[in-house]
């Protein structure tokens, strides 16, 4: 069974940090582009960052540049999102995505990140 499982979310104060993890099973995740998306209440899902099989990464949102870092460990079938200096506007459900080409596209169930004092 193809599966992506996110973990590491929670409640943190503004300025705090979290590291999200996404572990893949049932497919060869090392050849997929892996991404983190997020969706806040009442807003559309948006791409946060992506990382290629070779490890090249981009932050898609100007609002997270300098604060969020995506990385992957292909040997562990895991992708990470290190989130520092968290802000209330970062509050969202964060989803892991694996994509190969234009058709194959897997999603995790999401993990809640809440930034509040």
PDB file of C-alpha atoms in Angstrom:
ATOM      1  CA  UNK A   1       0.000   0.000   0.000  1.00  0.00           C
ATOM      2  CA  UNK A   2       1.394   3.370  -1.041  1.00  0.00           C
ATOM      3  CA  UNK A   3       1.573   5.607   1.984  1.00  0.00           C
ATOM      4  CA  UNK A   4       2.998   8.916   3.145  1.00  0.00           C
ATOM      5  CA  UNK A   5       2.884   9.585   6.869  1.00  0.00           C
ATOM      6  CA  UNK A   6       3.620  13.016   8.303  1.00  0.00           C
ATOM      7  CA  UNK A   7       4.665  13.659  11.871  1.00  0.00           C
ATOM      8  CA  UNK A   8       6.181  16.379  14.022  1.00  0.00           C
ATOM      9  CA  UNK A   9       3.387  18.915  14.091  1.00  0.00           C
ATOM     10  CA  UNK A  10       2.095  20.511  17.238  1.00  0.00           C
ATOM     11  CA  UNK A  11       1.529  23.709  19.159  1.00  0.00           C
ATOM     12  CA  UNK A  12       4.417  26.148  19.482  1.00  0.00           C
ATOM     13  CA  UNK A  13       4.837  29.752  20.523  1.00  0.00           C
ATOM     14  CA  UNK A  14       5.777  32.414  18.006  1.00  0.00           C
ATOM     15  CA  UNK A  15       9.512  32.260  17.405  1.00  0.00           C
ATOM     16  CA  UNK A  16       9.659  28.557  18.132  1.00  0.00           C
ATOM     17  CA  UNK A  17      10.727  25.708  15.884  1.00  0.00           C
ATOM     18  CA  UNK A  18       9.379  22.418  14.632  1.00  0.00           C
ATOM     19  CA  UNK A  19      10.719  19.728  12.356  1.00  0.00           C
ATOM     20  CA  UNK A  20       8.185  17.876  10.257  1.00  0.00           C
ATOM     21  CA  UNK A  21       8.921  14.429   8.908  1.00  0.00           C
ATOM     22  CA  UNK A  22       7.309  12.520   6.074  1.00  0.00           C
ATOM     23  CA  UNK A  23       8.075   8.852   5.673  1.00  0.00           C
ATOM     24  CA  UNK A  24       7.144   6.991   2.510  1.00  0.00           C
ATOM     25  CA  UNK A  25       6.342   3.335   2.118  1.00  0.00           C
ATOM     26  CA  UNK A  26       5.140   1.142  -0.702  1.00  0.00           C
ATOM     27  CA  UNK A  27       7.038   2.955  -3.450  1.00  0.00           C
ATOM     28  CA  UNK A  28      10.505   4.139  -4.365  1.00  0.00           C
ATOM     29  CA  UNK A  29      10.372   7.628  -2.966  1.00  0.00           C
ATOM     30  CA  UNK A  30      13.985   8.370  -3.873  1.00  0.00           C
ATOM     31  CA  UNK A  31      13.031   9.002  -7.511  1.00  0.00           C
ATOM     32  CA  UNK A  32      10.142  11.323  -6.681  1.00  0.00           C
ATOM     33  CA  UNK A  33      10.061  15.048  -6.278  1.00  0.00           C
ATOM     34  CA  UNK A  34       8.980  15.576  -2.692  1.00  0.00           C
ATOM     35  CA  UNK A  35       7.135  18.648  -1.535  1.00  0.00           C
ATOM     36  CA  UNK A  36       5.532  20.191   1.487  1.00  0.00           C
ATOM     37  CA  UNK A  37       2.229  21.983   1.093  1.00  0.00           C
ATOM     38  CA  UNK A  38       0.138  23.729   3.679  1.00  0.00           C
ATOM     39  CA  UNK A  39      -3.473  24.751   3.986  1.00  0.00           C
ATOM     40  CA  UNK A  40      -4.822  27.218   6.505  1.00  0.00           C
ATOM     41  CA  UNK A  41      -8.524  27.425   7.369  1.00  0.00           C
ATOM     42  CA  UNK A  42     -10.428  29.221   4.650  1.00  0.00           C
ATOM     43  CA  UNK A  43      -7.439  29.316   2.320  1.00  0.00           C
ATOM     44  CA  UNK A  44      -6.295  27.249  -0.618  1.00  0.00           C
ATOM     45  CA  UNK A  45      -3.529  24.727  -0.324  1.00  0.00           C
ATOM     46  CA  UNK A  46      -0.182  26.264  -1.224  1.00  0.00           C
ATOM     47  CA  UNK A  47       3.214  24.852  -2.076  1.00  0.00           C
ATOM     48  CA  UNK A  48       5.788  25.581   0.606  1.00  0.00           C
ATOM     49  CA  UNK A  49       8.934  23.886  -0.686  1.00  0.00           C
ATOM     50  CA  UNK A  50      10.113  21.117  -2.999  1.00  0.00           C
ATOM     51  CA  UNK A  51      13.161  18.918  -3.242  1.00  0.00           C
ATOM     52  CA  UNK A  52      14.356  16.883  -6.208  1.00  0.00           C
ATOM     53  CA  UNK A  53      15.719  13.334  -6.079  1.00  0.00           C
ATOM     54  CA  UNK A  54      19.222  14.799  -6.284  1.00  0.00           C
ATOM     55  CA  UNK A  55      18.582  17.065  -3.324  1.00  0.00           C
ATOM     56  CA  UNK A  56      18.069  20.381  -5.048  1.00  0.00           C
ATOM     57  CA  UNK A  57      15.513  22.374  -3.124  1.00  0.00           C
ATOM     58  CA  UNK A  58      13.459  25.522  -3.416  1.00  0.00           C
ATOM     59  CA  UNK A  59      11.281  27.526  -1.102  1.00  0.00           C
ATOM     60  CA  UNK A  60       8.195  28.515  -3.062  1.00  0.00           C
ATOM     61  CA  UNK A  61       6.918  31.102  -0.604  1.00  0.00           C
ATOM     62  CA  UNK A  62       8.712  34.346   0.069  1.00  0.00           C
ATOM     63  CA  UNK A  63       7.152  34.331   3.518  1.00  0.00           C
ATOM     64  CA  UNK A  64       9.177  31.274   4.600  1.00  0.00           C
ATOM     65  CA  UNK A  65      12.531  32.102   3.040  1.00  0.00           C
ATOM     66  CA  UNK A  66      15.268  32.084   5.636  1.00  0.00           C
ATOM     67  CA  UNK A  67      13.047  30.230   8.096  1.00  0.00           C
ATOM     68  CA  UNK A  68      12.070  26.905   6.486  1.00  0.00           C
ATOM     69  CA  UNK A  69      14.415  24.296   5.041  1.00  0.00           C
ATOM     70  CA  UNK A  70      13.416  21.152   3.177  1.00  0.00           C
ATOM     71  CA  UNK A  71      15.733  18.158   3.106  1.00  0.00           C
ATOM     72  CA  UNK A  72      15.564  14.456   2.389  1.00  0.00           C
ATOM     73  CA  UNK A  73      17.207  11.226   3.402  1.00  0.00           C
ATOM     74  CA  UNK A  74      16.571   8.777   0.594  1.00  0.00           C
ATOM     75  CA  UNK A  75      18.035   5.883   2.559  1.00  0.00           C
ATOM     76  CA  UNK A  76      15.304   6.439   5.147  1.00  0.00           C
ATOM     77  CA  UNK A  77      12.573   7.244   2.606  1.00  0.00           C
ATOM     78  CA  UNK A  78      11.993  10.441   4.526  1.00  0.00           C
ATOM     79  CA  UNK A  79      11.665  14.121   3.747  1.00  0.00           C
ATOM     80  CA  UNK A  80      11.885  16.833   6.386  1.00  0.00           C
ATOM     81  CA  UNK A  81      10.758  20.388   6.821  1.00  0.00           C
ATOM     82  CA  UNK A  82      12.697  22.330   9.421  1.00  0.00           C
ATOM     83  CA  UNK A  83      10.641  25.334  10.470  1.00  0.00           C
ATOM     84  CA  UNK A  84      12.287  28.055  12.518  1.00  0.00           C
ATOM     85  CA  UNK A  85      11.119  31.417  13.802  1.00  0.00           C
ATOM     86  CA  UNK A  86       7.539  30.328  13.426  1.00  0.00           C
ATOM     87  CA  UNK A  87       4.840  32.943  13.069  1.00  0.00           C
ATOM     88  CA  UNK A  88       1.102  32.757  13.725  1.00  0.00           C
ATOM     89  CA  UNK A  89       0.490  32.970   9.982  1.00  0.00           C
ATOM     90  CA  UNK A  90       2.348  29.670   9.591  1.00  0.00           C
ATOM     91  CA  UNK A  91      -0.553  27.938  11.307  1.00  0.00           C
ATOM     92  CA  UNK A  92      -1.908  25.338   8.900  1.00  0.00           C
ATOM     93  CA  UNK A  93      -2.179  21.676   8.136  1.00  0.00           C
ATOM     94  CA  UNK A  94       1.052  20.642   6.455  1.00  0.00           C
ATOM     95  CA  UNK A  95       0.895  17.932   3.807  1.00  0.00           C
ATOM     96  CA  UNK A  96       3.601  15.817   2.261  1.00  0.00           C
ATOM     97  CA  UNK A  97       3.464  15.162  -1.473  1.00  0.00           C
ATOM     98  CA  UNK A  98       5.368  12.782  -3.742  1.00  0.00           C
ATOM     99  CA  UNK A  99       5.253  13.325  -7.482  1.00  0.00           C
ATOM    100  CA  UNK A 100       6.649  11.415 -10.436  1.00  0.00           C
ATOM    101  CA  UNK A 101       5.880  12.892 -13.812  1.00  0.00           C
ATOM    102  CA  UNK A 102       2.459  14.350 -14.515  1.00  0.00           C
ATOM    103  CA  UNK A 103       0.237  11.515 -13.321  1.00  0.00           C
ATOM    104  CA  UNK A 104       1.670   9.840 -10.251  1.00  0.00           C
ATOM    105  CA  UNK A 105       0.948  11.999  -7.233  1.00  0.00           C
ATOM    106  CA  UNK A 106       0.700  10.781  -3.636  1.00  0.00           C
ATOM    107  CA  UNK A 107      -0.437  12.706  -0.577  1.00  0.00           C
ATOM    108  CA  UNK A 108      -0.146  12.217   3.138  1.00  0.00           C
ATOM    109  CA  UNK A 109      -2.935  12.870   5.624  1.00  0.00           C
ATOM    110  CA  UNK A 110      -1.361  16.018   6.989  1.00  0.00           C
ATOM    111  CA  UNK A 111      -0.052  17.204  10.332  1.00  0.00           C
ATOM    112  CA  UNK A 112      -1.355  20.229  12.203  1.00  0.00           C
ATOM    113  CA  UNK A 113       0.993  23.087  13.016  1.00  0.00           C
ATOM    114  CA  UNK A 114      -0.374  25.748  15.333  1.00  0.00           C
ATOM    115  CA  UNK A 115       1.661  28.820  16.232  1.00  0.00           C
ATOM    116  CA  UNK A 116       0.085  30.741  19.059  1.00  0.00           C
ATOM    117  CA  UNK A 117       0.970  32.478  22.291  1.00  0.00           C
TER     118      UNK A 117
END
